[in-house]
């Protein structure tokens, strides 16, 4: 048996020979598209952002069953994110600020991630280096809609609200990145310390938690999410939209929210020279402009 095995190995070697090239060298790099070149010019060169729209198992969480992002919808979202998110901060602070602090990777996924508790993951930020955006295939390219006036609108309305599904998420995750670089006032953590719902926040309603001083049920989960949710909600809603939350919060909830917002505005002004009210004006103007953009043509 040993002789036969050795003979088999020898015969195989003599028939096929030893290949000098690695099998890994034969993997072809996808040919660059017009979109790839556009991303190079508008994302990588000016801001050092690798905008990944092709599905990557290395960048994806294998614990979830997700699908790739549609090519045309990825292109549309790249145009929108540049106009509404990146250029808002460039206008409010500077291009150098964005180049320094933006996540190095933005990875798109076509579907959403669902947790065991029934919660839906809209986006994640990993160590300030990568932001994952999910549900890209829900985007309506020809009918983009951005709701800036009603934070309590049903999330099942079609066309989908780009604010809720994407821009709110981008601002929320970017807030996490900035607070990881420079810590905010610890006093913020104490304001609602006894009111957070660490395990049952998924079962709460946004309108009801407003009375406890939270803008969303997710904000009620813990203080870091509370901070990021207030930030993202404030700058993506009109003053009238924010007032709807205060009206729902009542006297006690409004007092809590105003105290949190005051600390937040001070943090961003002192640490990042960012005026949240000025940024909100810019974001709202660019959001209104975005519905007129040609999302099928790269310029």
PDB file of C-alpha atoms in Angstrom:
ATOM      1  CA  UNK A   1       0.000   0.000   0.000  1.00  0.00           C
ATOM      2  CA  UNK A   2       2.856   2.357   0.850  1.00  0.00           C
ATOM      3  CA  UNK A   3       4.550   1.617  -2.470  1.00  0.00           C
ATOM      4  CA  UNK A   4       1.326   2.247  -4.367  1.00  0.00           C
ATOM      5  CA  UNK A   5       0.788   5.553  -2.555  1.00  0.00           C
ATOM      6  CA  UNK A   6       4.324   6.718  -3.325  1.00  0.00           C
ATOM      7  CA  UNK A   7       3.888   5.693  -6.954  1.00  0.00           C
ATOM      8  CA  UNK A   8       0.671   7.663  -7.148  1.00  0.00           C
ATOM      9  CA  UNK A   9       2.341  10.804  -5.846  1.00  0.00           C
ATOM     10  CA  UNK A  10       5.279  10.396  -8.236  1.00  0.00           C
ATOM     11  CA  UNK A  11       3.016   9.814 -11.206  1.00  0.00           C
ATOM     12  CA  UNK A  12       1.009  12.901 -10.378  1.00  0.00           C
ATOM     13  CA  UNK A  13       4.161  14.972 -10.172  1.00  0.00           C
ATOM     14  CA  UNK A  14       5.477  13.662 -13.476  1.00  0.00           C
ATOM     15  CA  UNK A  15       2.171  14.246 -15.301  1.00  0.00           C
ATOM     16  CA  UNK A  16       1.444  17.764 -14.077  1.00  0.00           C
ATOM     17  CA  UNK A  17       4.821  19.078 -13.100  1.00  0.00           C
ATOM     18  CA  UNK A  18       5.383  21.777 -10.484  1.00  0.00           C
ATOM     19  CA  UNK A  19       3.715  25.089 -11.293  1.00  0.00           C
ATOM     20  CA  UNK A  20       5.963  28.072 -10.649  1.00  0.00           C
ATOM     21  CA  UNK A  21       3.148  30.629 -10.265  1.00  0.00           C
ATOM     22  CA  UNK A  22       0.904  30.957  -7.224  1.00  0.00           C
ATOM     23  CA  UNK A  23      -2.774  30.152  -7.698  1.00  0.00           C
ATOM     24  CA  UNK A  24      -3.534  33.407  -5.850  1.00  0.00           C
ATOM     25  CA  UNK A  25      -1.812  35.428  -8.568  1.00  0.00           C
ATOM     26  CA  UNK A  26      -4.415  34.274 -11.034  1.00  0.00           C
ATOM     27  CA  UNK A  27      -7.301  35.972  -9.234  1.00  0.00           C
ATOM     28  CA  UNK A  28      -8.331  38.807 -11.501  1.00  0.00           C
ATOM     29  CA  UNK A  29      -8.897  42.323 -10.182  1.00  0.00           C
ATOM     30  CA  UNK A  30     -12.280  43.620 -11.376  1.00  0.00           C
ATOM     31  CA  UNK A  31     -11.957  46.088 -14.215  1.00  0.00           C
ATOM     32  CA  UNK A  32     -12.507  49.665 -13.020  1.00  0.00           C
ATOM     33  CA  UNK A  33     -15.827  51.192 -13.990  1.00  0.00           C
ATOM     34  CA  UNK A  34     -16.750  54.827 -14.492  1.00  0.00           C
ATOM     35  CA  UNK A  35     -18.172  54.682 -10.968  1.00  0.00           C
ATOM     36  CA  UNK A  36     -14.855  53.423  -9.577  1.00  0.00           C
ATOM     37  CA  UNK A  37     -13.050  56.352 -11.188  1.00  0.00           C
ATOM     38  CA  UNK A  38     -15.670  58.769  -9.825  1.00  0.00           C
ATOM     39  CA  UNK A  39     -15.196  57.365  -6.312  1.00  0.00           C
ATOM     40  CA  UNK A  40     -11.444  57.775  -6.677  1.00  0.00           C
ATOM     41  CA  UNK A  41     -11.899  61.475  -7.534  1.00  0.00           C
ATOM     42  CA  UNK A  42     -14.674  62.306  -5.062  1.00  0.00           C
ATOM     43  CA  UNK A  43     -13.973  60.039  -2.086  1.00  0.00           C
ATOM     44  CA  UNK A  44     -10.500  58.541  -1.932  1.00  0.00           C
ATOM     45  CA  UNK A  45      -8.303  61.406  -3.148  1.00  0.00           C
ATOM     46  CA  UNK A  46      -9.917  64.313  -1.276  1.00  0.00           C
ATOM     47  CA  UNK A  47     -11.016  62.463   1.901  1.00  0.00           C
ATOM     48  CA  UNK A  48      -9.135  59.142   1.938  1.00  0.00           C
ATOM     49  CA  UNK A  49     -12.422  57.216   2.042  1.00  0.00           C
ATOM     50  CA  UNK A  50     -12.658  53.772   0.483  1.00  0.00           C
ATOM     51  CA  UNK A  51     -16.301  53.621  -0.606  1.00  0.00           C
ATOM     52  CA  UNK A  52     -17.007  49.903  -1.005  1.00  0.00           C
ATOM     53  CA  UNK A  53     -20.140  48.988  -2.905  1.00  0.00           C
ATOM     54  CA  UNK A  54     -19.125  45.486  -3.986  1.00  0.00           C
ATOM     55  CA  UNK A  55     -19.964  42.802  -1.465  1.00  0.00           C
ATOM     56  CA  UNK A  56     -16.963  41.879   0.673  1.00  0.00           C
ATOM     57  CA  UNK A  57     -17.082  38.916   3.045  1.00  0.00           C
ATOM     58  CA  UNK A  58     -14.057  40.367   4.856  1.00  0.00           C
ATOM     59  CA  UNK A  59     -15.944  43.571   5.643  1.00  0.00           C
ATOM     60  CA  UNK A  60     -19.260  41.875   6.440  1.00  0.00           C
ATOM     61  CA  UNK A  61     -20.477  40.274   9.643  1.00  0.00           C
ATOM     62  CA  UNK A  62     -20.894  36.594   8.787  1.00  0.00           C
ATOM     63  CA  UNK A  63     -23.309  36.106  11.673  1.00  0.00           C
ATOM     64  CA  UNK A  64     -25.987  37.792   9.544  1.00  0.00           C
ATOM     65  CA  UNK A  65     -27.572  36.748   6.272  1.00  0.00           C
ATOM     66  CA  UNK A  66     -27.327  39.772   3.978  1.00  0.00           C
ATOM     67  CA  UNK A  67     -27.170  40.444   0.229  1.00  0.00           C
ATOM     68  CA  UNK A  68     -25.027  42.741  -1.966  1.00  0.00           C
ATOM     69  CA  UNK A  69     -26.033  46.297  -2.779  1.00  0.00           C
ATOM     70  CA  UNK A  70     -27.483  47.031  -6.212  1.00  0.00           C
ATOM     71  CA  UNK A  71     -24.979  48.832  -8.474  1.00  0.00           C
ATOM     72  CA  UNK A  72     -27.226  51.720  -9.583  1.00  0.00           C
ATOM     73  CA  UNK A  73     -28.547  52.270  -6.069  1.00  0.00           C
ATOM     74  CA  UNK A  74     -25.003  52.269  -4.703  1.00  0.00           C
ATOM     75  CA  UNK A  75     -24.101  54.949  -7.217  1.00  0.00           C
ATOM     76  CA  UNK A  76     -27.140  57.033  -6.238  1.00  0.00           C
ATOM     77  CA  UNK A  77     -26.337  56.723  -2.537  1.00  0.00           C
ATOM     78  CA  UNK A  78     -22.706  57.738  -3.127  1.00  0.00           C
ATOM     79  CA  UNK A  79     -23.917  60.941  -4.816  1.00  0.00           C
ATOM     80  CA  UNK A  80     -26.342  61.650  -1.969  1.00  0.00           C
ATOM     81  CA  UNK A  81     -23.880  60.930   0.858  1.00  0.00           C
ATOM     82  CA  UNK A  82     -21.334  63.239  -0.741  1.00  0.00           C
ATOM     83  CA  UNK A  83     -23.819  66.092  -1.141  1.00  0.00           C
ATOM     84  CA  UNK A  84     -25.781  65.814   2.094  1.00  0.00           C
ATOM     85  CA  UNK A  85     -23.245  64.405   4.566  1.00  0.00           C
ATOM     86  CA  UNK A  86     -19.629  65.034   3.512  1.00  0.00           C
ATOM     87  CA  UNK A  87     -20.110  68.478   1.981  1.00  0.00           C
ATOM     88  CA  UNK A  88     -22.262  69.664   4.897  1.00  0.00           C
ATOM     89  CA  UNK A  89     -19.293  69.261   7.258  1.00  0.00           C
ATOM     90  CA  UNK A  90     -16.888  70.668   4.679  1.00  0.00           C
ATOM     91  CA  UNK A  91     -19.072  73.771   4.513  1.00  0.00           C
ATOM     92  CA  UNK A  92     -19.566  73.982   8.292  1.00  0.00           C
ATOM     93  CA  UNK A  93     -15.934  73.310   9.286  1.00  0.00           C
ATOM     94  CA  UNK A  94     -13.455  72.372   6.547  1.00  0.00           C
ATOM     95  CA  UNK A  95     -12.384  69.739   4.064  1.00  0.00           C
ATOM     96  CA  UNK A  96      -9.317  69.074   6.215  1.00  0.00           C
ATOM     97  CA  UNK A  97     -11.567  68.224   9.170  1.00  0.00           C
ATOM     98  CA  UNK A  98     -13.379  65.619   7.109  1.00  0.00           C
ATOM     99  CA  UNK A  99     -10.181  64.195   5.675  1.00  0.00           C
ATOM    100  CA  UNK A 100      -8.845  63.792   9.211  1.00  0.00           C
ATOM    101  CA  UNK A 101     -11.845  62.315  10.996  1.00  0.00           C
ATOM    102  CA  UNK A 102     -14.086  60.546   8.511  1.00  0.00           C
ATOM    103  CA  UNK A 103     -14.197  56.748   8.610  1.00  0.00           C
ATOM    104  CA  UNK A 104     -11.693  55.234   6.194  1.00  0.00           C
ATOM    105  CA  UNK A 105     -14.193  52.696   4.857  1.00  0.00           C
ATOM    106  CA  UNK A 106     -17.861  53.015   3.971  1.00  0.00           C
ATOM    107  CA  UNK A 107     -19.248  49.576   3.155  1.00  0.00           C
ATOM    108  CA  UNK A 108     -22.670  49.167   1.557  1.00  0.00           C
ATOM    109  CA  UNK A 109     -24.949  46.160   2.008  1.00  0.00           C
ATOM    110  CA  UNK A 110     -28.151  45.612   0.090  1.00  0.00           C
ATOM    111  CA  UNK A 111     -30.316  44.271   2.928  1.00  0.00           C
ATOM    112  CA  UNK A 112     -30.704  44.939   6.638  1.00  0.00           C
ATOM    113  CA  UNK A 113     -29.270  43.104   9.616  1.00  0.00           C
ATOM    114  CA  UNK A 114     -31.795  41.824  12.146  1.00  0.00           C
ATOM    115  CA  UNK A 115     -30.928  41.053  15.744  1.00  0.00           C
ATOM    116  CA  UNK A 116     -32.457  38.239  17.766  1.00  0.00           C
ATOM    117  CA  UNK A 117     -34.505  40.732  19.793  1.00  0.00           C
ATOM    118  CA  UNK A 118     -36.205  41.928  16.605  1.00  0.00           C
ATOM    119  CA  UNK A 119     -34.267  45.186  16.305  1.00  0.00           C
ATOM    120  CA  UNK A 120     -33.072  46.338  12.905  1.00  0.00           C
ATOM    121  CA  UNK A 121     -29.500  47.499  12.330  1.00  0.00           C
ATOM    122  CA  UNK A 122     -29.364  50.554  10.060  1.00  0.00           C
ATOM    123  CA  UNK A 123     -25.639  51.158  10.372  1.00  0.00           C
ATOM    124  CA  UNK A 124     -22.589  50.495  12.512  1.00  0.00           C
ATOM    125  CA  UNK A 125     -19.291  52.238  13.191  1.00  0.00           C
ATOM    126  CA  UNK A 126     -16.226  50.187  14.048  1.00  0.00           C
ATOM    127  CA  UNK A 127     -13.447  51.894  15.960  1.00  0.00           C
ATOM    128  CA  UNK A 128     -13.834  55.108  14.010  1.00  0.00           C
ATOM    129  CA  UNK A 129     -12.444  53.410  10.911  1.00  0.00           C
ATOM    130  CA  UNK A 130     -15.447  51.892   9.157  1.00  0.00           C
ATOM    131  CA  UNK A 131     -19.144  52.655   8.740  1.00  0.00           C
ATOM    132  CA  UNK A 132     -21.507  49.992   7.459  1.00  0.00           C
ATOM    133  CA  UNK A 133     -24.739  51.082   5.755  1.00  0.00           C
ATOM    134  CA  UNK A 134     -27.513  48.540   5.292  1.00  0.00           C
ATOM    135  CA  UNK A 135     -30.710  48.391   3.263  1.00  0.00           C
ATOM    136  CA  UNK A 136     -29.280  50.146   0.207  1.00  0.00           C
ATOM    137  CA  UNK A 137     -31.600  48.227  -2.107  1.00  0.00           C
ATOM    138  CA  UNK A 138     -34.608  50.005  -0.573  1.00  0.00           C
ATOM    139  CA  UNK A 139     -33.524  53.311  -2.132  1.00  0.00           C
ATOM    140  CA  UNK A 140     -35.877  54.735  -4.786  1.00  0.00           C
ATOM    141  CA  UNK A 141     -33.461  56.359  -7.230  1.00  0.00           C
ATOM    142  CA  UNK A 142     -36.030  58.398  -9.125  1.00  0.00           C
ATOM    143  CA  UNK A 143     -38.067  59.465  -6.102  1.00  0.00           C
ATOM    144  CA  UNK A 144     -35.657  60.272  -3.270  1.00  0.00           C
ATOM    145  CA  UNK A 145     -37.487  61.651  -0.255  1.00  0.00           C
ATOM    146  CA  UNK A 146     -36.065  63.311   2.836  1.00  0.00           C
ATOM    147  CA  UNK A 147     -38.401  63.919   5.763  1.00  0.00           C
ATOM    148  CA  UNK A 148     -37.084  66.778   7.918  1.00  0.00           C
ATOM    149  CA  UNK A 149     -40.328  67.891   9.557  1.00  0.00           C
ATOM    150  CA  UNK A 150     -41.912  64.889  11.269  1.00  0.00           C
ATOM    151  CA  UNK A 151     -39.659  62.687  13.444  1.00  0.00           C
ATOM    152  CA  UNK A 152     -42.661  60.485  14.265  1.00  0.00           C
ATOM    153  CA  UNK A 153     -43.524  59.536  10.705  1.00  0.00           C
ATOM    154  CA  UNK A 154     -44.055  55.810  10.162  1.00  0.00           C
ATOM    155  CA  UNK A 155     -40.873  54.182   8.867  1.00  0.00           C
ATOM    156  CA  UNK A 156     -42.886  52.002   6.497  1.00  0.00           C
ATOM    157  CA  UNK A 157     -43.921  54.952   4.295  1.00  0.00           C
ATOM    158  CA  UNK A 158     -42.775  54.677   0.665  1.00  0.00           C
ATOM    159  CA  UNK A 159     -40.665  56.024  -0.920  1.00  0.00           C
ATOM    160  CA  UNK A 160     -38.407  55.500   2.072  1.00  0.00           C
ATOM    161  CA  UNK A 161     -37.255  58.476   4.130  1.00  0.00           C
ATOM    162  CA  UNK A 162     -33.578  58.969   3.313  1.00  0.00           C
ATOM    163  CA  UNK A 163     -33.097  60.857   6.566  1.00  0.00           C
ATOM    164  CA  UNK A 164     -34.173  57.980   8.751  1.00  0.00           C
ATOM    165  CA  UNK A 165     -32.631  55.135   6.764  1.00  0.00           C
ATOM    166  CA  UNK A 166     -29.310  56.751   5.819  1.00  0.00           C
ATOM    167  CA  UNK A 167     -28.451  60.338   6.799  1.00  0.00           C
ATOM    168  CA  UNK A 168     -29.554  60.095  10.423  1.00  0.00           C
ATOM    169  CA  UNK A 169     -27.428  56.947  10.597  1.00  0.00           C
ATOM    170  CA  UNK A 170     -24.380  58.668   9.064  1.00  0.00           C
ATOM    171  CA  UNK A 171     -24.573  61.571  11.527  1.00  0.00           C
ATOM    172  CA  UNK A 172     -25.193  59.185  14.417  1.00  0.00           C
ATOM    173  CA  UNK A 173     -22.168  57.031  13.600  1.00  0.00           C
ATOM    174  CA  UNK A 174     -19.968  60.063  12.881  1.00  0.00           C
ATOM    175  CA  UNK A 175     -20.924  61.436  16.293  1.00  0.00           C
ATOM    176  CA  UNK A 176     -19.640  58.206  17.835  1.00  0.00           C
ATOM    177  CA  UNK A 177     -16.367  58.620  15.963  1.00  0.00           C
ATOM    178  CA  UNK A 178     -15.884  62.187  17.222  1.00  0.00           C
ATOM    179  CA  UNK A 179     -16.767  61.371  20.840  1.00  0.00           C
ATOM    180  CA  UNK A 180     -14.301  58.480  20.733  1.00  0.00           C
ATOM    181  CA  UNK A 181     -11.607  61.014  19.792  1.00  0.00           C
ATOM    182  CA  UNK A 182     -12.600  63.590  22.426  1.00  0.00           C
ATOM    183  CA  UNK A 183     -14.749  62.669  25.415  1.00  0.00           C
ATOM    184  CA  UNK A 184     -17.864  64.693  26.195  1.00  0.00           C
ATOM    185  CA  UNK A 185     -18.772  66.060  29.624  1.00  0.00           C
ATOM    186  CA  UNK A 186     -19.419  63.129  32.042  1.00  0.00           C
ATOM    187  CA  UNK A 187     -22.311  65.168  33.449  1.00  0.00           C
ATOM    188  CA  UNK A 188     -24.333  64.071  30.410  1.00  0.00           C
ATOM    189  CA  UNK A 189     -24.275  60.469  31.630  1.00  0.00           C
ATOM    190  CA  UNK A 190     -25.853  61.400  34.949  1.00  0.00           C
ATOM    191  CA  UNK A 191     -28.896  63.261  33.598  1.00  0.00           C
ATOM    192  CA  UNK A 192     -30.884  60.119  32.741  1.00  0.00           C
ATOM    193  CA  UNK A 193     -28.768  57.594  34.640  1.00  0.00           C
ATOM    194  CA  UNK A 194     -31.764  56.046  36.387  1.00  0.00           C
ATOM    195  CA  UNK A 195     -34.011  56.025  33.308  1.00  0.00           C
ATOM    196  CA  UNK A 196     -32.143  54.000  30.698  1.00  0.00           C
ATOM    197  CA  UNK A 197     -33.753  50.814  29.378  1.00  0.00           C
ATOM    198  CA  UNK A 198     -30.756  48.585  28.682  1.00  0.00           C
ATOM    199  CA  UNK A 199     -32.725  45.478  27.739  1.00  0.00           C
ATOM    200  CA  UNK A 200     -36.274  46.472  26.849  1.00  0.00           C
ATOM    201  CA  UNK A 201     -35.752  49.594  24.749  1.00  0.00           C
ATOM    202  CA  UNK A 202     -36.819  47.664  21.635  1.00  0.00           C
ATOM    203  CA  UNK A 203     -40.333  47.421  23.096  1.00  0.00           C
ATOM    204  CA  UNK A 204     -40.663  51.176  23.703  1.00  0.00           C
ATOM    205  CA  UNK A 205     -42.260  53.811  21.475  1.00  0.00           C
ATOM    206  CA  UNK A 206     -40.480  57.011  20.451  1.00  0.00           C
ATOM    207  CA  UNK A 207     -43.406  59.188  21.497  1.00  0.00           C
ATOM    208  CA  UNK A 208     -43.626  57.655  24.959  1.00  0.00           C
ATOM    209  CA  UNK A 209     -39.918  57.855  25.810  1.00  0.00           C
ATOM    210  CA  UNK A 210     -39.934  61.571  24.929  1.00  0.00           C
ATOM    211  CA  UNK A 211     -41.574  62.163  28.320  1.00  0.00           C
ATOM    212  CA  UNK A 212     -38.490  60.606  29.923  1.00  0.00           C
ATOM    213  CA  UNK A 213     -36.175  62.912  27.991  1.00  0.00           C
ATOM    214  CA  UNK A 214     -35.247  60.662  25.054  1.00  0.00           C
ATOM    215  CA  UNK A 215     -35.643  61.507  21.365  1.00  0.00           C
ATOM    216  CA  UNK A 216     -36.041  57.854  20.315  1.00  0.00           C
ATOM    217  CA  UNK A 217     -36.431  54.486  21.987  1.00  0.00           C
ATOM    218  CA  UNK A 218     -32.876  53.621  20.885  1.00  0.00           C
ATOM    219  CA  UNK A 219     -31.627  56.719  22.719  1.00  0.00           C
ATOM    220  CA  UNK A 220     -33.111  55.194  25.863  1.00  0.00           C
ATOM    221  CA  UNK A 221     -30.785  52.171  25.640  1.00  0.00           C
ATOM    222  CA  UNK A 222     -27.681  53.837  27.146  1.00  0.00           C
ATOM    223  CA  UNK A 223     -25.913  57.191  27.408  1.00  0.00           C
ATOM    224  CA  UNK A 224     -23.604  56.932  24.351  1.00  0.00           C
ATOM    225  CA  UNK A 225     -26.529  56.102  22.083  1.00  0.00           C
ATOM    226  CA  UNK A 226     -28.556  58.834  23.809  1.00  0.00           C
ATOM    227  CA  UNK A 227     -25.877  61.385  22.925  1.00  0.00           C
ATOM    228  CA  UNK A 228     -25.572  60.283  19.297  1.00  0.00           C
ATOM    229  CA  UNK A 229     -29.346  60.060  18.792  1.00  0.00           C
ATOM    230  CA  UNK A 230     -29.976  63.582  20.052  1.00  0.00           C
ATOM    231  CA  UNK A 231     -27.201  64.894  17.817  1.00  0.00           C
ATOM    232  CA  UNK A 232     -28.428  63.129  14.672  1.00  0.00           C
ATOM    233  CA  UNK A 233     -32.078  63.954  15.360  1.00  0.00           C
ATOM    234  CA  UNK A 234     -31.431  67.626  16.055  1.00  0.00           C
ATOM    235  CA  UNK A 235     -29.375  68.387  12.949  1.00  0.00           C
ATOM    236  CA  UNK A 236     -31.579  66.439  10.515  1.00  0.00           C
ATOM    237  CA  UNK A 237     -34.895  67.965  11.616  1.00  0.00           C
ATOM    238  CA  UNK A 238     -36.266  71.462  11.127  1.00  0.00           C
ATOM    239  CA  UNK A 239     -36.941  73.587  14.234  1.00  0.00           C
ATOM    240  CA  UNK A 240     -40.600  72.653  13.736  1.00  0.00           C
ATOM    241  CA  UNK A 241     -39.698  68.959  13.682  1.00  0.00           C
ATOM    242  CA  UNK A 242     -37.653  69.302  16.873  1.00  0.00           C
ATOM    243  CA  UNK A 243     -40.536  71.189  18.481  1.00  0.00           C
ATOM    244  CA  UNK A 244     -42.797  68.195  17.835  1.00  0.00           C
ATOM    245  CA  UNK A 245     -40.509  66.148  20.063  1.00  0.00           C
ATOM    246  CA  UNK A 246     -40.570  68.811  22.779  1.00  0.00           C
ATOM    247  CA  UNK A 247     -44.352  69.004  22.569  1.00  0.00           C
ATOM    248  CA  UNK A 248     -44.512  65.255  23.057  1.00  0.00           C
ATOM    249  CA  UNK A 249     -41.980  65.401  25.896  1.00  0.00           C
ATOM    250  CA  UNK A 250     -43.996  67.747  28.056  1.00  0.00           C
ATOM    251  CA  UNK A 251     -42.511  70.029  30.680  1.00  0.00           C
ATOM    252  CA  UNK A 252     -40.362  67.422  32.435  1.00  0.00           C
ATOM    253  CA  UNK A 253     -39.091  65.727  29.271  1.00  0.00           C
ATOM    254  CA  UNK A 254     -38.357  69.083  27.621  1.00  0.00           C
ATOM    255  CA  UNK A 255     -36.273  70.203  30.588  1.00  0.00           C
ATOM    256  CA  UNK A 256     -34.206  67.018  30.353  1.00  0.00           C
ATOM    257  CA  UNK A 257     -33.743  67.288  26.584  1.00  0.00           C
ATOM    258  CA  UNK A 258     -32.748  70.960  26.782  1.00  0.00           C
ATOM    259  CA  UNK A 259     -30.154  70.182  29.452  1.00  0.00           C
ATOM    260  CA  UNK A 260     -28.657  67.434  27.312  1.00  0.00           C
ATOM    261  CA  UNK A 261     -28.708  69.603  24.187  1.00  0.00           C
ATOM    262  CA  UNK A 262     -26.975  72.466  26.003  1.00  0.00           C
ATOM    263  CA  UNK A 263     -24.107  70.192  27.055  1.00  0.00           C
ATOM    264  CA  UNK A 264     -23.919  68.792  23.537  1.00  0.00           C
ATOM    265  CA  UNK A 265     -23.732  72.186  21.832  1.00  0.00           C
ATOM    266  CA  UNK A 266     -20.972  73.239  24.223  1.00  0.00           C
ATOM    267  CA  UNK A 267     -19.034  70.039  23.546  1.00  0.00           C
ATOM    268  CA  UNK A 268     -19.087  70.435  19.763  1.00  0.00           C
ATOM    269  CA  UNK A 269     -18.283  74.139  19.864  1.00  0.00           C
ATOM    270  CA  UNK A 270     -15.415  73.841  22.339  1.00  0.00           C
ATOM    271  CA  UNK A 271     -13.872  70.667  20.947  1.00  0.00           C
ATOM    272  CA  UNK A 272     -14.604  70.821  17.217  1.00  0.00           C
ATOM    273  CA  UNK A 273     -15.471  74.482  16.586  1.00  0.00           C
ATOM    274  CA  UNK A 274     -18.798  73.223  15.275  1.00  0.00           C
ATOM    275  CA  UNK A 275     -21.981  75.240  15.711  1.00  0.00           C
ATOM    276  CA  UNK A 276     -24.809  72.691  15.708  1.00  0.00           C
ATOM    277  CA  UNK A 277     -27.417  75.243  14.657  1.00  0.00           C
ATOM    278  CA  UNK A 278     -25.293  76.374  11.739  1.00  0.00           C
ATOM    279  CA  UNK A 279     -24.674  72.762  10.733  1.00  0.00           C
ATOM    280  CA  UNK A 280     -28.414  72.051  10.928  1.00  0.00           C
ATOM    281  CA  UNK A 281     -29.143  74.951   8.552  1.00  0.00           C
ATOM    282  CA  UNK A 282     -26.606  73.566   6.077  1.00  0.00           C
ATOM    283  CA  UNK A 283     -27.866  69.989   6.359  1.00  0.00           C
ATOM    284  CA  UNK A 284     -31.479  71.074   5.844  1.00  0.00           C
ATOM    285  CA  UNK A 285     -30.595  73.173   2.787  1.00  0.00           C
ATOM    286  CA  UNK A 286     -28.578  70.369   1.227  1.00  0.00           C
ATOM    287  CA  UNK A 287     -31.313  67.862   2.041  1.00  0.00           C
ATOM    288  CA  UNK A 288     -33.797  70.009   0.143  1.00  0.00           C
ATOM    289  CA  UNK A 289     -31.375  70.287  -2.787  1.00  0.00           C
ATOM    290  CA  UNK A 290     -30.783  66.538  -2.913  1.00  0.00           C
ATOM    291  CA  UNK A 291     -34.256  65.718  -4.223  1.00  0.00           C
ATOM    292  CA  UNK A 292     -33.388  67.620  -7.405  1.00  0.00           C
ATOM    293  CA  UNK A 293     -30.080  65.822  -8.019  1.00  0.00           C
ATOM    294  CA  UNK A 294     -29.608  63.530 -10.986  1.00  0.00           C
ATOM    295  CA  UNK A 295     -28.799  60.282  -9.199  1.00  0.00           C
ATOM    296  CA  UNK A 296     -28.169  58.320 -12.362  1.00  0.00           C
ATOM    297  CA  UNK A 297     -25.439  60.525 -13.824  1.00  0.00           C
ATOM    298  CA  UNK A 298     -21.932  60.905 -12.424  1.00  0.00           C
ATOM    299  CA  UNK A 299     -20.550  64.415 -12.719  1.00  0.00           C
TER     300      UNK A 299
END
